[in-house]
């Protein structure tokens, strides 16, 4: 039994990015599935753990950490090697900025609760929701394509996978679900394909999680 317990959902982008970070750090953890479609995140038990009712939450050493950026930063500080960030302050800021394009400006606009609001309270049809998601993915990926051309090597920043890949791969997975045209982003997609060839990262894929059910919608 591991000292780390990750509460997540197989298809959640934030859970996926946290799994990648744990995998790149080589850390073992116990996984506790939270079924978002069944509403388990709103139950008293989970709300006592994570007051927002969002995934992931991570228990470690008797403490509970929430919000994937904070969890990943904790992992980097607690287990600095292998590093997710480069060494210099400017390079570290550049990597954090690339990750934030997804974490701050793309992913939040297409997560489950936003999509439910669009289809529920606002009554938007599926084609409008798809257009909404694709707009923000396209804007973010266009910026990342430029930054990868500037900073990238084999991966998004330099020649080994790190923080950017933690954020990028879940968004590429989401883009495929929403049929986003990814042909304008060849450098970004080359990074994603190379990262997915790494077995550590591949093991974090949604389809390989114990609660995966094959649902694609």
mmCIF file of C-alpha atoms in Angstrom:
data_model
loop_
_atom_site.group_PDB
_atom_site.id
_atom_site.type_symbol
_atom_site.label_atom_id
_atom_site.label_comp_id
_atom_site.label_asym_id
_atom_site.label_seq_id
_atom_site.Cartn_x
_atom_site.Cartn_y
_atom_site.Cartn_z
ATOM 1 C CA UNK A 1 0.000 0.000 0.000
ATOM 2 C CA UNK A 2 1.418 3.367 -1.056
ATOM 3 C CA UNK A 3 1.683 6.503 1.053
ATOM 4 C CA UNK A 4 0.134 8.380 -1.875
ATOM 5 C CA UNK A 5 -3.556 8.045 -2.709
ATOM 6 C CA UNK A 6 -4.834 9.710 -5.876
ATOM 7 C CA UNK A 7 -8.558 10.339 -6.168
ATOM 8 C CA UNK A 8 -9.460 10.844 -9.801
ATOM 9 C CA UNK A 9 -11.535 9.953 -12.813
ATOM 10 C CA UNK A 10 -10.132 8.087 -15.780
ATOM 11 C CA UNK A 11 -11.104 10.648 -18.420
ATOM 12 C CA UNK A 12 -10.518 13.796 -16.374
ATOM 13 C CA UNK A 13 -7.790 15.916 -17.943
ATOM 14 C CA UNK A 14 -6.582 17.158 -14.574
ATOM 15 C CA UNK A 15 -6.404 13.611 -13.232
ATOM 16 C CA UNK A 16 -4.570 12.524 -16.396
ATOM 17 C CA UNK A 17 -1.965 15.288 -16.066
ATOM 18 C CA UNK A 18 -1.368 14.342 -12.441
ATOM 19 C CA UNK A 19 -0.943 10.676 -13.375
ATOM 20 C CA UNK A 20 1.678 11.679 -15.952
ATOM 21 C CA UNK A 21 3.574 13.695 -13.353
ATOM 22 C CA UNK A 22 3.512 10.773 -10.913
ATOM 23 C CA UNK A 23 4.670 8.438 -13.670
ATOM 24 C CA UNK A 24 7.565 10.667 -14.725
ATOM 25 C CA UNK A 25 8.618 10.896 -11.091
ATOM 26 C CA UNK A 26 8.481 7.114 -10.815
ATOM 27 C CA UNK A 27 6.134 7.281 -7.824
ATOM 28 C CA UNK A 28 3.775 4.492 -6.832
ATOM 29 C CA UNK A 29 0.306 5.402 -5.645
ATOM 30 C CA UNK A 30 -3.049 3.901 -4.814
ATOM 31 C CA UNK A 31 -5.883 4.973 -7.092
ATOM 32 C CA UNK A 32 -9.405 5.737 -5.893
ATOM 33 C CA UNK A 33 -11.887 6.291 -8.688
ATOM 34 C CA UNK A 34 -14.449 9.092 -8.402
ATOM 35 C CA UNK A 35 -17.246 8.570 -10.934
ATOM 36 C CA UNK A 36 -18.035 12.071 -12.176
ATOM 37 C CA UNK A 37 -20.947 10.972 -14.349
ATOM 38 C CA UNK A 38 -22.592 9.282 -11.366
ATOM 39 C CA UNK A 39 -22.074 12.428 -9.306
ATOM 40 C CA UNK A 40 -19.808 10.860 -6.690
ATOM 41 C CA UNK A 41 -17.833 14.110 -6.546
ATOM 42 C CA UNK A 42 -20.859 15.802 -4.970
ATOM 43 C CA UNK A 43 -21.266 13.284 -2.157
ATOM 44 C CA UNK A 44 -20.494 14.155 1.459
ATOM 45 C CA UNK A 45 -17.552 11.768 1.653
ATOM 46 C CA UNK A 46 -15.702 13.253 -1.290
ATOM 47 C CA UNK A 47 -16.685 16.843 -0.455
ATOM 48 C CA UNK A 48 -15.116 16.371 2.954
ATOM 49 C CA UNK A 49 -11.898 15.580 1.093
ATOM 50 C CA UNK A 50 -12.178 18.170 -1.696
ATOM 51 C CA UNK A 51 -14.657 20.978 -0.877
ATOM 52 C CA UNK A 52 -15.053 21.985 -4.543
ATOM 53 C CA UNK A 53 -16.079 18.496 -5.527
ATOM 54 C CA UNK A 54 -13.427 18.402 -8.259
ATOM 55 C CA UNK A 55 -10.773 15.858 -9.199
ATOM 56 C CA UNK A 56 -8.041 15.140 -8.540
ATOM 57 C CA UNK A 57 -7.347 15.155 -4.835
ATOM 58 C CA UNK A 58 -4.237 13.562 -3.433
ATOM 59 C CA UNK A 59 -3.678 12.221 0.056
ATOM 60 C CA UNK A 60 -0.075 12.061 1.183
ATOM 61 C CA UNK A 61 1.319 11.665 4.680
ATOM 62 C CA UNK A 62 -2.035 12.439 6.280
ATOM 63 C CA UNK A 63 -2.511 15.632 4.279
ATOM 64 C CA UNK A 64 -4.913 16.272 1.402
ATOM 65 C CA UNK A 65 -3.785 18.289 -1.607
ATOM 66 C CA UNK A 66 -6.218 19.734 -4.160
ATOM 67 C CA UNK A 67 -5.907 21.322 -7.613
ATOM 68 C CA UNK A 68 -3.601 19.588 -10.085
ATOM 69 C CA UNK A 69 -1.149 22.519 -10.551
ATOM 70 C CA UNK A 70 -0.534 22.618 -6.795
ATOM 71 C CA UNK A 71 -0.237 18.836 -6.623
ATOM 72 C CA UNK A 72 2.282 18.735 -9.474
ATOM 73 C CA UNK A 73 4.306 21.568 -7.951
ATOM 74 C CA UNK A 74 4.316 19.642 -4.660
ATOM 75 C CA UNK A 75 5.625 16.545 -6.425
ATOM 76 C CA UNK A 76 8.385 18.596 -8.032
ATOM 77 C CA UNK A 77 9.402 20.116 -4.700
ATOM 78 C CA UNK A 78 9.117 16.914 -2.684
ATOM 79 C CA UNK A 79 10.813 14.660 -5.263
ATOM 80 C CA UNK A 80 12.973 17.017 -7.365
ATOM 81 C CA UNK A 81 14.526 14.214 -9.420
ATOM 82 C CA UNK A 82 13.789 13.365 -12.132
ATOM 83 C CA UNK A 83 12.855 16.998 -12.701
ATOM 84 C CA UNK A 84 9.758 18.193 -14.536
ATOM 85 C CA UNK A 85 11.254 21.676 -14.845
ATOM 86 C CA UNK A 86 14.568 22.912 -16.278
ATOM 87 C CA UNK A 87 17.156 24.502 -14.013
ATOM 88 C CA UNK A 88 17.353 28.201 -14.919
ATOM 89 C CA UNK A 89 14.683 30.659 -13.701
ATOM 90 C CA UNK A 90 13.931 31.981 -17.186
ATOM 91 C CA UNK A 91 13.586 28.485 -18.619
ATOM 92 C CA UNK A 92 11.432 27.429 -15.677
ATOM 93 C CA UNK A 93 9.162 30.416 -16.252
ATOM 94 C CA UNK A 94 8.942 29.579 -19.957
ATOM 95 C CA UNK A 95 7.873 25.999 -19.205
ATOM 96 C CA UNK A 96 5.335 27.135 -16.622
ATOM 97 C CA UNK A 97 3.961 29.604 -19.155
ATOM 98 C CA UNK A 98 3.526 26.896 -21.780
ATOM 99 C CA UNK A 99 1.747 24.687 -19.285
ATOM 100 C CA UNK A 100 -0.461 27.581 -18.175
ATOM 101 C CA UNK A 101 -1.708 28.149 -21.734
ATOM 102 C CA UNK A 102 -3.524 24.859 -21.317
ATOM 103 C CA UNK A 103 -4.081 24.877 -17.574
ATOM 104 C CA UNK A 104 -5.443 28.436 -17.389
ATOM 105 C CA UNK A 105 -6.764 29.329 -20.848
ATOM 106 C CA UNK A 106 -7.854 26.137 -22.619
ATOM 107 C CA UNK A 107 -8.796 23.304 -20.284
ATOM 108 C CA UNK A 108 -11.092 25.280 -17.921
ATOM 109 C CA UNK A 109 -13.327 26.296 -20.834
ATOM 110 C CA UNK A 110 -13.940 22.702 -21.875
ATOM 111 C CA UNK A 111 -14.196 20.775 -18.636
ATOM 112 C CA UNK A 112 -17.240 18.735 -17.672
ATOM 113 C CA UNK A 113 -19.060 21.289 -15.528
ATOM 114 C CA UNK A 114 -18.704 23.997 -18.216
ATOM 115 C CA UNK A 115 -19.993 21.670 -20.922
ATOM 116 C CA UNK A 116 -22.925 20.652 -18.729
ATOM 117 C CA UNK A 117 -23.788 24.320 -18.235
ATOM 118 C CA UNK A 118 -23.643 24.963 -21.980
ATOM 119 C CA UNK A 119 -25.901 22.020 -22.819
ATOM 120 C CA UNK A 120 -28.132 22.323 -19.737
ATOM 121 C CA UNK A 121 -28.815 25.853 -18.523
ATOM 122 C CA UNK A 122 -27.935 27.498 -21.855
ATOM 123 C CA UNK A 123 -29.522 24.798 -24.025
ATOM 124 C CA UNK A 124 -26.743 24.692 -26.589
ATOM 125 C CA UNK A 125 -26.809 21.839 -29.140
ATOM 126 C CA UNK A 126 -23.853 19.452 -29.515
ATOM 127 C CA UNK A 127 -22.517 21.185 -32.627
ATOM 128 C CA UNK A 128 -22.330 24.517 -30.801
ATOM 129 C CA UNK A 129 -20.555 22.923 -27.851
ATOM 130 C CA UNK A 130 -18.067 21.281 -30.195
ATOM 131 C CA UNK A 131 -17.436 24.620 -31.884
ATOM 132 C CA UNK A 132 -16.899 26.244 -28.477
ATOM 133 C CA UNK A 133 -14.350 23.636 -27.404
ATOM 134 C CA UNK A 134 -12.524 23.652 -30.724
ATOM 135 C CA UNK A 135 -12.192 27.448 -30.694
ATOM 136 C CA UNK A 136 -10.264 27.503 -27.432
ATOM 137 C CA UNK A 137 -8.186 24.420 -28.181
ATOM 138 C CA UNK A 138 -7.227 25.922 -31.526
ATOM 139 C CA UNK A 139 -6.192 29.244 -30.004
ATOM 140 C CA UNK A 140 -4.104 27.587 -27.312
ATOM 141 C CA UNK A 141 -2.477 25.055 -29.612
ATOM 142 C CA UNK A 142 -1.556 27.783 -32.115
ATOM 143 C CA UNK A 143 0.378 29.590 -29.407
ATOM 144 C CA UNK A 144 2.019 26.371 -28.237
ATOM 145 C CA UNK A 145 3.036 25.465 -31.781
ATOM 146 C CA UNK A 146 5.021 28.707 -31.930
ATOM 147 C CA UNK A 147 6.575 28.176 -28.506
ATOM 148 C CA UNK A 148 7.522 24.574 -29.264
ATOM 149 C CA UNK A 149 9.247 25.793 -32.424
ATOM 150 C CA UNK A 150 11.199 28.215 -30.228
ATOM 151 C CA UNK A 151 11.991 26.022 -27.227
ATOM 152 C CA UNK A 152 11.420 22.450 -28.300
ATOM 153 C CA UNK A 153 13.789 19.617 -29.043
ATOM 154 C CA UNK A 154 12.565 16.074 -28.921
ATOM 155 C CA UNK A 155 9.854 17.348 -26.578
ATOM 156 C CA UNK A 156 8.010 20.597 -25.973
ATOM 157 C CA UNK A 157 10.926 22.153 -24.102
ATOM 158 C CA UNK A 158 14.260 20.520 -24.716
ATOM 159 C CA UNK A 159 14.884 16.838 -25.127
ATOM 160 C CA UNK A 160 13.046 15.135 -22.300
ATOM 161 C CA UNK A 161 9.403 15.072 -21.252
ATOM 162 C CA UNK A 162 8.375 17.310 -18.376
ATOM 163 C CA UNK A 163 5.742 19.693 -17.143
ATOM 164 C CA UNK A 164 4.484 20.759 -20.572
ATOM 165 C CA UNK A 165 3.770 17.155 -21.557
ATOM 166 C CA UNK A 166 1.775 16.682 -18.338
ATOM 167 C CA UNK A 167 -0.624 19.354 -19.566
ATOM 168 C CA UNK A 168 -0.374 18.814 -23.302
ATOM 169 C CA UNK A 169 -1.267 15.136 -23.619
ATOM 170 C CA UNK A 170 -4.616 15.349 -21.801
ATOM 171 C CA UNK A 171 -5.574 18.287 -24.017
ATOM 172 C CA UNK A 172 -4.637 16.372 -27.159
ATOM 173 C CA UNK A 173 -6.780 13.510 -25.881
ATOM 174 C CA UNK A 174 -9.673 15.928 -25.362
ATOM 175 C CA UNK A 175 -9.136 17.434 -28.798
ATOM 176 C CA UNK A 176 -9.530 14.016 -30.389
ATOM 177 C CA UNK A 177 -12.805 13.509 -28.518
ATOM 178 C CA UNK A 178 -14.136 16.792 -29.901
ATOM 179 C CA UNK A 179 -12.851 16.160 -33.416
ATOM 180 C CA UNK A 180 -10.536 19.155 -33.395
ATOM 181 C CA UNK A 181 -8.522 19.608 -36.580
ATOM 182 C CA UNK A 182 -4.956 19.129 -35.375
ATOM 183 C CA UNK A 183 -3.269 19.315 -38.774
ATOM 184 C CA UNK A 184 -2.172 22.961 -38.239
ATOM 185 C CA UNK A 185 0.002 21.863 -35.306
ATOM 186 C CA UNK A 186 2.608 19.395 -36.643
ATOM 187 C CA UNK A 187 5.314 20.218 -34.099
ATOM 188 C CA UNK A 188 2.887 19.885 -31.204
ATOM 189 C CA UNK A 189 1.563 16.576 -32.490
ATOM 190 C CA UNK A 190 5.066 15.210 -33.059
ATOM 191 C CA UNK A 191 5.820 15.949 -29.396
ATOM 192 C CA UNK A 192 2.586 14.266 -28.307
ATOM 193 C CA UNK A 193 3.274 11.144 -30.353
ATOM 194 C CA UNK A 194 6.833 10.923 -29.064
ATOM 195 C CA UNK A 195 5.645 11.308 -25.482
ATOM 196 C CA UNK A 196 3.006 8.619 -25.853
ATOM 197 C CA UNK A 197 5.710 6.220 -27.016
ATOM 198 C CA UNK A 198 7.216 6.494 -23.516
ATOM 199 C CA UNK A 199 5.733 3.601 -21.544
ATOM 200 C CA UNK A 200 5.684 5.624 -18.317
ATOM 201 C CA UNK A 201 3.451 8.196 -19.969
ATOM 202 C CA UNK A 202 1.452 5.627 -21.923
ATOM 203 C CA UNK A 203 0.501 3.909 -18.653
ATOM 204 C CA UNK A 204 -1.192 7.131 -17.500
ATOM 205 C CA UNK A 205 -3.534 7.182 -20.525
ATOM 206 C CA UNK A 206 -7.259 7.241 -19.675
ATOM 207 C CA UNK A 207 -7.960 3.981 -21.487
ATOM 208 C CA UNK A 208 -5.505 2.158 -19.223
ATOM 209 C CA UNK A 209 -7.086 3.211 -15.929
ATOM 210 C CA UNK A 210 -9.021 0.704 -13.807
ATOM 211 C CA UNK A 211 -12.240 2.750 -13.989
ATOM 212 C CA UNK A 212 -12.117 3.238 -17.783
ATOM 213 C CA UNK A 213 -15.335 2.077 -19.411
ATOM 214 C CA UNK A 214 -14.784 2.904 -23.059
ATOM 215 C CA UNK A 215 -17.293 5.752 -23.063
ATOM 216 C CA UNK A 216 -16.328 8.321 -25.715
ATOM 217 C CA UNK A 217 -18.943 11.037 -25.284
#
